[in-house]
Coordinates of C-alpha atoms in Angstrom, one line a residue:
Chain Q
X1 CA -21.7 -2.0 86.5
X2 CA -22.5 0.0 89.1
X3 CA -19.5 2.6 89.3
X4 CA -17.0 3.4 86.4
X5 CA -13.5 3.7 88.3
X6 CA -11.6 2.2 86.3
X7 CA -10.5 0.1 83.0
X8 CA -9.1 -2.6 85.2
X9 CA -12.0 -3.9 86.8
X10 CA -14.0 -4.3 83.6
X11 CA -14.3 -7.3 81.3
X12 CA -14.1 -7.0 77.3
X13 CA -17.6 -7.5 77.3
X14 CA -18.4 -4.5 79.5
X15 CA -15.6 -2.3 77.5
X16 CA -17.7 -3.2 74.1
X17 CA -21.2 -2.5 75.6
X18 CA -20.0 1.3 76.4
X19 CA -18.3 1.7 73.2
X20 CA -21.7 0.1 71.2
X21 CA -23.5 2.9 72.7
X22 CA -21.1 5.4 72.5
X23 CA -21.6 4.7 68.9
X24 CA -25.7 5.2 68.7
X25 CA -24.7 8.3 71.2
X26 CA -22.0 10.4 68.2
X27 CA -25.3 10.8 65.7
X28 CA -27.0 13.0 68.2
X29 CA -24.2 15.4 68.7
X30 CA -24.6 16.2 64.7
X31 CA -28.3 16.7 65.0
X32 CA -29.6 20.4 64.7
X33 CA -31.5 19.8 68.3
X34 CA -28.8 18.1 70.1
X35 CA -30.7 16.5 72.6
X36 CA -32.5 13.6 73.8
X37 CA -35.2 13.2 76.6
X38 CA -32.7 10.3 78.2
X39 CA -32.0 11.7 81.5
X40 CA -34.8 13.9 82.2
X41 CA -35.2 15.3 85.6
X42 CA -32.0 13.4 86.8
X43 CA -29.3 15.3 88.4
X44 CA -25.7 14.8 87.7
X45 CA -22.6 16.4 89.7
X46 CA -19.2 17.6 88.4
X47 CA -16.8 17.7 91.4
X48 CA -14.2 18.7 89.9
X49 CA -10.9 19.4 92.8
X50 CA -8.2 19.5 89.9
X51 CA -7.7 22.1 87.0
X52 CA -9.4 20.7 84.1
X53 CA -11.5 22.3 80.8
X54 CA -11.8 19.4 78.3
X55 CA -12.9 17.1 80.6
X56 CA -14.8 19.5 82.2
X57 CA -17.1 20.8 79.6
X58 CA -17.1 17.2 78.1
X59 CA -19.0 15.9 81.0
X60 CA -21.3 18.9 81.1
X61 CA -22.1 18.8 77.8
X62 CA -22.7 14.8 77.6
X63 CA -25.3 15.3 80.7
X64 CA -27.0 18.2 78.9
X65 CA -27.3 16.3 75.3
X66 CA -29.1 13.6 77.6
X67 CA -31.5 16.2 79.2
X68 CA -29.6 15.7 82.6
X69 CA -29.3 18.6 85.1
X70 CA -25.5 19.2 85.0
X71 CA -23.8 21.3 88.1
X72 CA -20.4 21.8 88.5
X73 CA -18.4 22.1 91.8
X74 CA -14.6 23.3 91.9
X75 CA -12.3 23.4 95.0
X76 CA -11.8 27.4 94.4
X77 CA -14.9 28.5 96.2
X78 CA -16.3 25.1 97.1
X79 CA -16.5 24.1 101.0
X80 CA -13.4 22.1 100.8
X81 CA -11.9 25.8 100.9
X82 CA -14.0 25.9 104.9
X83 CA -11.6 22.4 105.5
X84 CA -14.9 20.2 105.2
X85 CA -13.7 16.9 104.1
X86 CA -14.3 15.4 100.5
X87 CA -16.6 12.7 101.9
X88 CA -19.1 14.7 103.7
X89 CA -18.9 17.1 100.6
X90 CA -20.3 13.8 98.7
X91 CA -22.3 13.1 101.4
X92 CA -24.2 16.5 101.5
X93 CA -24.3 16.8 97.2
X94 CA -25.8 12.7 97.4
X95 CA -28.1 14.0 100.0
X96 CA -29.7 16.4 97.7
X97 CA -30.6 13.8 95.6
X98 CA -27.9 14.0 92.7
X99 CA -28.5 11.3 90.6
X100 CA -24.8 10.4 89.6
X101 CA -21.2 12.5 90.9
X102 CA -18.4 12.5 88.2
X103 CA -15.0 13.2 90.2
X104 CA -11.6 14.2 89.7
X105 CA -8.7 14.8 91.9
X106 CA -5.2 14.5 92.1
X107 CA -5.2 12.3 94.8
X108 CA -5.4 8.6 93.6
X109 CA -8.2 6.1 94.5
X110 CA -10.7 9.4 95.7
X111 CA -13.3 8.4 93.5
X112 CA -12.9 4.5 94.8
X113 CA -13.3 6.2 98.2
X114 CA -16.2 8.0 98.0
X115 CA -18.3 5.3 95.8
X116 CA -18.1 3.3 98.9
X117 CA -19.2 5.8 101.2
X118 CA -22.0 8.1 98.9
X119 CA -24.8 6.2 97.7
X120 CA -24.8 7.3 94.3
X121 CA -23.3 6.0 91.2
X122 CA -19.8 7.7 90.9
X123 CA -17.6 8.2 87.9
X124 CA -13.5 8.7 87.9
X125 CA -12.7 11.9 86.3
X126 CA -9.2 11.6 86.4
X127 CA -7.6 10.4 89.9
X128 CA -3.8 11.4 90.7
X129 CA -1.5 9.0 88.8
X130 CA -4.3 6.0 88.9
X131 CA -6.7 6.1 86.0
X132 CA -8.7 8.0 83.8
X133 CA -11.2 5.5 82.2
X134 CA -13.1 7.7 80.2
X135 CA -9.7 8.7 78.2
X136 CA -9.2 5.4 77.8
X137 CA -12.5 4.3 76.3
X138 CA -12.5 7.6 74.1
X139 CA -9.1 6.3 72.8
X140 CA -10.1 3.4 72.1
X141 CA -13.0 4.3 70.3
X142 CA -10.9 6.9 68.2
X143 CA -9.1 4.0 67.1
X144 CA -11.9 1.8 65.8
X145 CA -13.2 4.1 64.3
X146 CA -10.5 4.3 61.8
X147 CA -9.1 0.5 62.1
X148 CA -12.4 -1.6 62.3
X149 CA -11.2 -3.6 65.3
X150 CA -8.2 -3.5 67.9
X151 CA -7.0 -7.4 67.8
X152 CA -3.7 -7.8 66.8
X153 CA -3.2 -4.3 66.2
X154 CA -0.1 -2.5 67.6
X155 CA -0.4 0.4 70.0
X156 CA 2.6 2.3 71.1
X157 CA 1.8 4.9 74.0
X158 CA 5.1 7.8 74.2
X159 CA 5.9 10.0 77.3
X160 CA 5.6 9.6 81.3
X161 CA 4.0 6.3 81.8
X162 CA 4.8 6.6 85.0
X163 CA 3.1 9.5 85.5
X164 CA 0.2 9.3 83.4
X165 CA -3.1 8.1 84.6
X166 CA -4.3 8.5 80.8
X167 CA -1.3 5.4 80.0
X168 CA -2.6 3.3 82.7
X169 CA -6.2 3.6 82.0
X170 CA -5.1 3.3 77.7
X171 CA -2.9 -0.1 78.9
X172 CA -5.7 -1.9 80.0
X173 CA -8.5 -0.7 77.2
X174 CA -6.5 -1.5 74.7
X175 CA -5.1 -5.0 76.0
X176 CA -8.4 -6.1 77.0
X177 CA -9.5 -5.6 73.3
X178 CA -7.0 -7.4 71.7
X179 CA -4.1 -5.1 70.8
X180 CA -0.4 -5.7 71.1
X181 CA 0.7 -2.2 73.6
X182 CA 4.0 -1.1 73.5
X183 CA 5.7 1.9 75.7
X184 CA 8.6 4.0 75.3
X185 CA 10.1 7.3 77.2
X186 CA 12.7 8.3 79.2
X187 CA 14.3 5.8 81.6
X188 CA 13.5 7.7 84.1
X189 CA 9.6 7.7 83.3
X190 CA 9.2 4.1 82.5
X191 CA 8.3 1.7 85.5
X192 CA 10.6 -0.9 86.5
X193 CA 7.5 -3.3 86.6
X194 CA 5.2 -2.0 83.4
X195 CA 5.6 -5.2 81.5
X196 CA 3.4 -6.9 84.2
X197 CA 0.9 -5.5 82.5
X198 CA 1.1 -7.2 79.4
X199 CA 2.8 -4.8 77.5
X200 CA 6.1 -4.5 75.7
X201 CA 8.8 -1.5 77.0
X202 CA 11.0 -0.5 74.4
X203 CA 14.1 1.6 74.7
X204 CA 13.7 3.7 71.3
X205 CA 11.2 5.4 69.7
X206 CA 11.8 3.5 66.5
X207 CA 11.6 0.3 68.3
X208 CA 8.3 1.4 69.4
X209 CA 6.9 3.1 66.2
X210 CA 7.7 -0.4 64.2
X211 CA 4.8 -1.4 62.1
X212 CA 2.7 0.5 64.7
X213 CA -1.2 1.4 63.9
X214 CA -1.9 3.8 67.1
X215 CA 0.4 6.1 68.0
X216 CA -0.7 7.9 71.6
X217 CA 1.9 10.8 72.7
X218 CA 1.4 11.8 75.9
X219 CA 1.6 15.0 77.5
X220 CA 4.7 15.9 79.2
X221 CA 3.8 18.0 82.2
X222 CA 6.4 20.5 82.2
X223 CA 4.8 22.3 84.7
X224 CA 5.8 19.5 87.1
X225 CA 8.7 17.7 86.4
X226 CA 11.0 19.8 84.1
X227 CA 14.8 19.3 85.3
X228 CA 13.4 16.4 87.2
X229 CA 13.0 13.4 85.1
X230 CA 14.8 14.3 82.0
X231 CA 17.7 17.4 81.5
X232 CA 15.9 19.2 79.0
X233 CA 12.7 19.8 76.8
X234 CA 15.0 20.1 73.5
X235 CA 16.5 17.0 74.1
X236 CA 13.4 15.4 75.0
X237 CA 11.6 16.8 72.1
X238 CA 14.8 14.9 69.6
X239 CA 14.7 11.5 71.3
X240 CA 11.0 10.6 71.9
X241 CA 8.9 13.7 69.7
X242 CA 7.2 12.9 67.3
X243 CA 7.3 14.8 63.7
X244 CA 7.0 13.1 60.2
X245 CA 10.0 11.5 60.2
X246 CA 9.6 9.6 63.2
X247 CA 5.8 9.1 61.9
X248 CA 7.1 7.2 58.6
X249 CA 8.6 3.9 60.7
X250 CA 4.7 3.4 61.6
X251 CA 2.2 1.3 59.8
X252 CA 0.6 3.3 56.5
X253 CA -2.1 4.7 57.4
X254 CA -1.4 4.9 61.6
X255 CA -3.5 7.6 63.8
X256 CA -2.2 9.8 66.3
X257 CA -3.6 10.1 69.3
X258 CA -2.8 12.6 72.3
X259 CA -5.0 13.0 75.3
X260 CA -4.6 17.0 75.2
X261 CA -3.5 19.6 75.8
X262 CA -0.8 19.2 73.0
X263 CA 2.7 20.6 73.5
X264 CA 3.5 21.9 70.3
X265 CA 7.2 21.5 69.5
X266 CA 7.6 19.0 72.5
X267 CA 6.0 15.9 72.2
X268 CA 4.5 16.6 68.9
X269 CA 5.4 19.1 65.8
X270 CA 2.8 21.2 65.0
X271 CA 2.8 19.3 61.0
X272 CA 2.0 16.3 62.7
X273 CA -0.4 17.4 64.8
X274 CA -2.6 19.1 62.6
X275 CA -2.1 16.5 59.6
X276 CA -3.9 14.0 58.0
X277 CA -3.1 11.0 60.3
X278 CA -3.8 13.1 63.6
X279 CA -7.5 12.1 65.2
X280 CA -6.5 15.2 68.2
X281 CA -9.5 16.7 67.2
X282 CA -12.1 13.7 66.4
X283 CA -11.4 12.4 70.4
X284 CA -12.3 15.6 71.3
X285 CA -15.7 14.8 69.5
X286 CA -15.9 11.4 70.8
X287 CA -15.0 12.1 73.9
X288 CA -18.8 13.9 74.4
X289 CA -20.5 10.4 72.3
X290 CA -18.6 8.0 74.9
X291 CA -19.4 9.9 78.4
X292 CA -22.9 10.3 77.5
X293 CA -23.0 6.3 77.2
X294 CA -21.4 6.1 80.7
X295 CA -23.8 8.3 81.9
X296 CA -26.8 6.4 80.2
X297 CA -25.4 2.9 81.3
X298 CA -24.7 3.9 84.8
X299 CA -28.1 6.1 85.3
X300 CA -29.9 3.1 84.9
X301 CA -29.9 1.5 88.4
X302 CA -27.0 -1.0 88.3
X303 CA -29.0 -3.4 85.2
Chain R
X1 CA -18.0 0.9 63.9
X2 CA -17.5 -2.5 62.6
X3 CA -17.6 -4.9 65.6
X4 CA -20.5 -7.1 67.3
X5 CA -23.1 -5.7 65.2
X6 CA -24.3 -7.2 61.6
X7 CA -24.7 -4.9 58.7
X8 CA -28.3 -4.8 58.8
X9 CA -29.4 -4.0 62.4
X10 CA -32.5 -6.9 62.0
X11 CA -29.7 -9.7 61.9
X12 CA -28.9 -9.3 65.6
X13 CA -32.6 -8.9 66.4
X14 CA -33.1 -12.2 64.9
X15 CA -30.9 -14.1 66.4
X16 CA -31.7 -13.0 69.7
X17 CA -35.6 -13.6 69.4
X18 CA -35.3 -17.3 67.7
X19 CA -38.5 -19.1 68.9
X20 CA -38.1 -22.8 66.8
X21 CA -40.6 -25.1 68.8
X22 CA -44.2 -23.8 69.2
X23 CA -43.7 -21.2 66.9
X24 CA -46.4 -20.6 64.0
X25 CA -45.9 -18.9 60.8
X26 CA -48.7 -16.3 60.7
X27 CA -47.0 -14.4 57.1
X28 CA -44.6 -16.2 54.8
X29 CA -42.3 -14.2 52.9
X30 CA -44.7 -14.1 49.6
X31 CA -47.3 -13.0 51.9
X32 CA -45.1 -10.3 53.5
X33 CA -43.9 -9.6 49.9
X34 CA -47.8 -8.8 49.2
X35 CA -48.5 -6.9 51.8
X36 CA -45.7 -4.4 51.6
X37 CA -46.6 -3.9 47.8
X38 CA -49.8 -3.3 48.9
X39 CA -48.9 -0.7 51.5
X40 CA -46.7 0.9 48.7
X41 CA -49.5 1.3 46.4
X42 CA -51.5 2.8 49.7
X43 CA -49.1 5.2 50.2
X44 CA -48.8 6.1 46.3
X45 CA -52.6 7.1 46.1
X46 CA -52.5 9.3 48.8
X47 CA -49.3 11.5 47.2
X48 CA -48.8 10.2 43.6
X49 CA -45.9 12.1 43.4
X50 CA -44.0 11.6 46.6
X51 CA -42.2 14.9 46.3
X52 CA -42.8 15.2 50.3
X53 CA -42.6 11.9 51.1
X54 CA -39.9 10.4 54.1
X55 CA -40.0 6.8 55.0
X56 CA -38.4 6.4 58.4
X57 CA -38.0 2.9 59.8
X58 CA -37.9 2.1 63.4
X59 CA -34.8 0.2 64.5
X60 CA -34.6 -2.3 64.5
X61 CA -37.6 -4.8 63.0
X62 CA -39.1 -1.5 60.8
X63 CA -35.7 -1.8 58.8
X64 CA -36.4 -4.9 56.8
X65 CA -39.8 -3.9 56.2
X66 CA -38.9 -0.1 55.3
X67 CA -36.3 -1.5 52.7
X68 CA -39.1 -3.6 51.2
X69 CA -41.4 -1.0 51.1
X70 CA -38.8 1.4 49.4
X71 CA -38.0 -1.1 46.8
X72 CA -41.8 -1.1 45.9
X73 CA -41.8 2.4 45.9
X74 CA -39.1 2.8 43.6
X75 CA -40.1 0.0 40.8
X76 CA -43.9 2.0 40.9
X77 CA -41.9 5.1 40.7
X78 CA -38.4 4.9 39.5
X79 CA -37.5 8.0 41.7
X80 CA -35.6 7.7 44.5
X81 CA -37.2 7.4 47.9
X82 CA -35.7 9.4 51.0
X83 CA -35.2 5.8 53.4
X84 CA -33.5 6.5 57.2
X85 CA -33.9 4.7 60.2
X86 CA -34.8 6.0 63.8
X87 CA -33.7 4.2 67.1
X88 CA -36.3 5.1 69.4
X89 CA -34.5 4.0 72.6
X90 CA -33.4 7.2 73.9
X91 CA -37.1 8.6 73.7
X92 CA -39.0 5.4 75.3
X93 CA -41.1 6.1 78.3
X94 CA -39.7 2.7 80.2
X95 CA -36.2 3.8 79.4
X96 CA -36.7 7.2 80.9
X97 CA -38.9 6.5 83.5
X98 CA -37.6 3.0 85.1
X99 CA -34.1 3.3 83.9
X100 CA -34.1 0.5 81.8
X101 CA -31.0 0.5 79.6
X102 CA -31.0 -1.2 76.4
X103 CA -28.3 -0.5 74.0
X104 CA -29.3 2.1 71.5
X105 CA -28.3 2.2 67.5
X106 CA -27.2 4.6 65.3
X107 CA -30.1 6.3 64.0
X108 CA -29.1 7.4 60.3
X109 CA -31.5 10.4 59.4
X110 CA -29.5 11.9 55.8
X111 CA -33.1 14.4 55.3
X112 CA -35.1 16.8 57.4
X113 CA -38.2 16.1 57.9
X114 CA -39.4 19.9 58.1
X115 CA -42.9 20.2 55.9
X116 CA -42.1 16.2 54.8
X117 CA -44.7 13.5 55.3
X118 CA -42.9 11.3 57.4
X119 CA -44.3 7.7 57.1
X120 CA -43.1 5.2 60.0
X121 CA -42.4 1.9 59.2
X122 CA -42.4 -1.0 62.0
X123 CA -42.8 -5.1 61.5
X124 CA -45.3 -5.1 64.5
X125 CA -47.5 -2.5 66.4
X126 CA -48.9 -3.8 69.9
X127 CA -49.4 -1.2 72.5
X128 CA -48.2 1.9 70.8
X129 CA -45.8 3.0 73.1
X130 CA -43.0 2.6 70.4
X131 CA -44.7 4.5 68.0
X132 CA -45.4 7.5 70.6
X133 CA -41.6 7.7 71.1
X134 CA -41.0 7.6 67.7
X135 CA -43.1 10.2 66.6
X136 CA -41.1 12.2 69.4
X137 CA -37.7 11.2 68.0
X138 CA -39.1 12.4 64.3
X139 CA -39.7 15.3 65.5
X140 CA -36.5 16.6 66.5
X141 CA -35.4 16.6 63.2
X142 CA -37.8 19.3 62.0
X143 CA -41.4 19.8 62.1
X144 CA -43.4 17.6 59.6
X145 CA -46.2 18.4 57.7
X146 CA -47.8 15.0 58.8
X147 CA -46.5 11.7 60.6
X148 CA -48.3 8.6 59.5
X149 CA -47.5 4.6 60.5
X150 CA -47.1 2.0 58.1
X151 CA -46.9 -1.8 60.2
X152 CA -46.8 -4.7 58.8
X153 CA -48.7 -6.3 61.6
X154 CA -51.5 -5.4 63.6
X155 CA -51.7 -7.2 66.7
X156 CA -54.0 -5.0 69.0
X157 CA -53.8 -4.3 73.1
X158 CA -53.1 -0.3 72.2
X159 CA -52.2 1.4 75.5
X160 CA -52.3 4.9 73.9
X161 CA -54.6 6.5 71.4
X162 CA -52.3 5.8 68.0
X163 CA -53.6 4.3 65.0
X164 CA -52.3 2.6 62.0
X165 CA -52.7 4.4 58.5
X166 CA -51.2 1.6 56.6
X167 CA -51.5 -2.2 57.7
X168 CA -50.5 -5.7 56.1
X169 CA -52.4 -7.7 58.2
X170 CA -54.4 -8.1 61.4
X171 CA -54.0 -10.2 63.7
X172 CA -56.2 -11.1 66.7
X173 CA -53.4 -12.2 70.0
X174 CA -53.2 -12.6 73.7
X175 CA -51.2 -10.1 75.6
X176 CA -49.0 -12.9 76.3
X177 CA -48.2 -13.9 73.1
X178 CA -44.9 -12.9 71.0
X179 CA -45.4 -11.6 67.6
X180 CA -41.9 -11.6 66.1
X181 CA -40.4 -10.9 62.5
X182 CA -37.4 -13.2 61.9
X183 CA -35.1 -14.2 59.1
X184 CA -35.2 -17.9 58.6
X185 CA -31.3 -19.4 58.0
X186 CA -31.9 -19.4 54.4
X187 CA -32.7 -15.7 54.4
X188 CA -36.2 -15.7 54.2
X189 CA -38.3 -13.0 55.9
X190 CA -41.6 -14.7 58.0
X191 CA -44.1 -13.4 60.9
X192 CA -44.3 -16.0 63.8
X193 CA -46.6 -16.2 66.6
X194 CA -45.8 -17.9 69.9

């Protein structure tokens, strides 16, 4: 595994070997020195061309834990504002020797793009509508922490599939290690052809919340397509929300996942959301434990 | 996590390192049984009291070894015995410098070591490289009074300047050779040289 672009092009086996160290990676963040000599003297870049804090800082901090030199580029300010194009950006931040680039943008398949042109190890961020495979992994590792393994487990994903690069990249981690994925939303944010993925669409939320063990609510991104895709937030918020009513027709004892930031009062109540069954704040955590193992894994010259 | 590993970190270890043919027992579990009482007895006259003591086994052959030690320690003693377990992966010199990427494992540290003696366990010392990391892993959870090494084999060709404070038994092999702790199928502990 040279690059990490995606959850699609990896096999089970490759998922697992992430997630394993993830695991040995989560003790150090509790340590009083957080910080191993890992990464010493290596270089890792944050381009980061799309608004972003969480994923940001996650990344930053991952590369620092492992002893890594962690800078961070942003379009505001960058040389992209000067009209130089993304690849000779990459071209000139590989040429000073960066050890690894971690990329987001909202433009699908940049991070594909520039692995094949920059000869450094690059690792999607985030890209457009396509993926966002360290979500994904952190998700999944949220999940096993609590339920032991994922096969034959149910996991039903709520909000803009269509949209969401986090549902994509969630789809094909949690399929690949063994769980039964089920969507739901609003007509309108559901694509025609999502059940060639291997995954169930359902019309209601309570067809979707059945028996379920994982519950991810996605983010609705007001900001974009309010007015658009659905009439209103209110109405939204009754259909496909989720509060602890709609949490009882899970499985006893499911987790609640959401990629962040949370909507309160729109896809989740604030009860749920900071209650017992809500693991917002633990994938925040493990979000830090599973990046540095990407890092580690991919700093490592392709073995 | 509960997936792909075995409750005890040694299990996988084991299975991975399986050497049936020309394989020759070198310590049978009564004699690895003797030598760790031994070493616990070692340890015991050098701090009768073990107020300060920390056993820290290295991931993932010290484990085994660390558990048997303990045991000792607490029949001599019937106190209990601080017992955690360091993965050195993260602070090994191949890892850093050639990129070499074995998976790591949890290491499981419940005590500081700050003013502690800190006593590391491994099955097998060779070149010393392990310890060295380990020693650098120990010390990142506080500043010990004193690090010693407890091994239960001795098997020479030291690359840096470590020694052993407490051994079970020397034993005289070629650089090429493989000195392996294993479990036998019936769960019997046994040194094998190849």
């Amino acid at each position: 595994m040279r690059h990490l672009l995606g959850i699609e092009d990896l096999s089970r086996e490759q998922i697992e070997r992430i997630l394993t160290t993830a695991d040995a990676m989560l003790e150090i963040s509790q340590r009083e020195i957080k910080r191993v000599p890992t990464l010493r003297g290596r270089t890792v870049i944050n381009v980061f061309l799309e608004s972003s804090t969480r994923t940001r800082v996650s990344f930053e901090i991952a590369a620092k834990r492992l002893s890594a030199d962690a800078i961070n580029v942003s379009s505001a300010g960058s040389s992209l504002a000067k009209a130089e194009t993304l690849t000779d950006m990459a071209l000139n931040l590989a040429a000073m020797n960066a050890d690894l680039l971690v990329v987001r943008d909202r433009t699908a398949g940049v991070p594909q793009m520039l692995s094949e042109r920059v000869g450094v190890p690059v690792v999607n961020a985030g890209d457009g509508c396509h993926e966002h495979p360290t979500q994904a992994l952190l998700d999944a590792f949220t999940a096993l922490q609590s339920l032991g393994s994922l096969e034959g487990r149910v996991v039903a994903i709520v909000g803009d599939i269509a949209h969401s690069r986090v549902a994509r990249s969630d789809i094909y981690a949690f399929t690949k290690l063994g769980a039964e994925v089920r969507v739901a939303g609003p007509a309108s944010m559901i694509p025609l052809e999502v059940e060639a993925l291997g995954v169930k669409s359902c019309r209601t939320i309570e067809e979707a919340f059945a028996g379920a063990d994982v519950i991810v609510m996605l983010r609705i991104q007001r900001e974009r397509i309010e007015g658009a895709l659905f009439p209103s937030l209110r109405e939204y918020s009754q259909t496909f929300g989720l509060d602890s009513a709609t949490l009882r027709l899970a499985h006893p004892g499911a987790i609640v996942l959401h990629p962040g930031p949370i909507n309160r009062g729109v896809e989740i109540s604030p009860e749920v959301a900071d209650a017992e069954p809500s693991r917002i704040l633990d994938q925040v955590t493990n979000g830090v434990a599973v990046r540095m193992a990407v890092l580690y894994l991919l700093t490592g010259g392709g073995s | 996590m509960a997936k792909a590993r075995p409750e005890s970190g040694f299990g996988a270890n084991a299975g991975r390192e399986s050497l049936p043919e020309t394989a020759t027992v070198v310590l049978d579990a009564a004699g690895i049984e003797r030598a760790t009482r031994r070493i616990a007895h070692e340890i015991l006259e050098s701090d009768p009291e073990l107020d300060d003591l920390c056993l820290v086994a290295i991931e993932s052959g010290g484990i085994p070894v660390g558990e048997l030690i303990a045991g000792h320690l607490l029949e001599l003693r019937s106190r209990e015995i601080r017992l955690g377990a360091l993965d050195v992966t993260l602070y090994r010199d191949d890892v850093i410098a050639h990129g070499r990427r074995p998976i790591p494992r949890p290491t499981r540290m419940p005590f500081g070591v700050g003013g502690k003696r800190v006593v590391l366990i491994d099955d097998v010392i060779f070149t010393g490289r392990t310890i060295r990391a380990a020693m650098d892993a120990a010390i990142d959870f506080g500043r010990p009074a004193a690090i010693q090494v407890a091994t239960l084999i001795d098997r020479g060709h030291r690359e840096l300047p470590i020694r052993v404070d407490f051994v079970g038994k020397n034993i005289p092999t070629a650089r090429s050779q493989k000195v392996v702790l294993r479990r036998r199928p019936e769960g019997e502990l046994e040194v094998v040289v190849q």
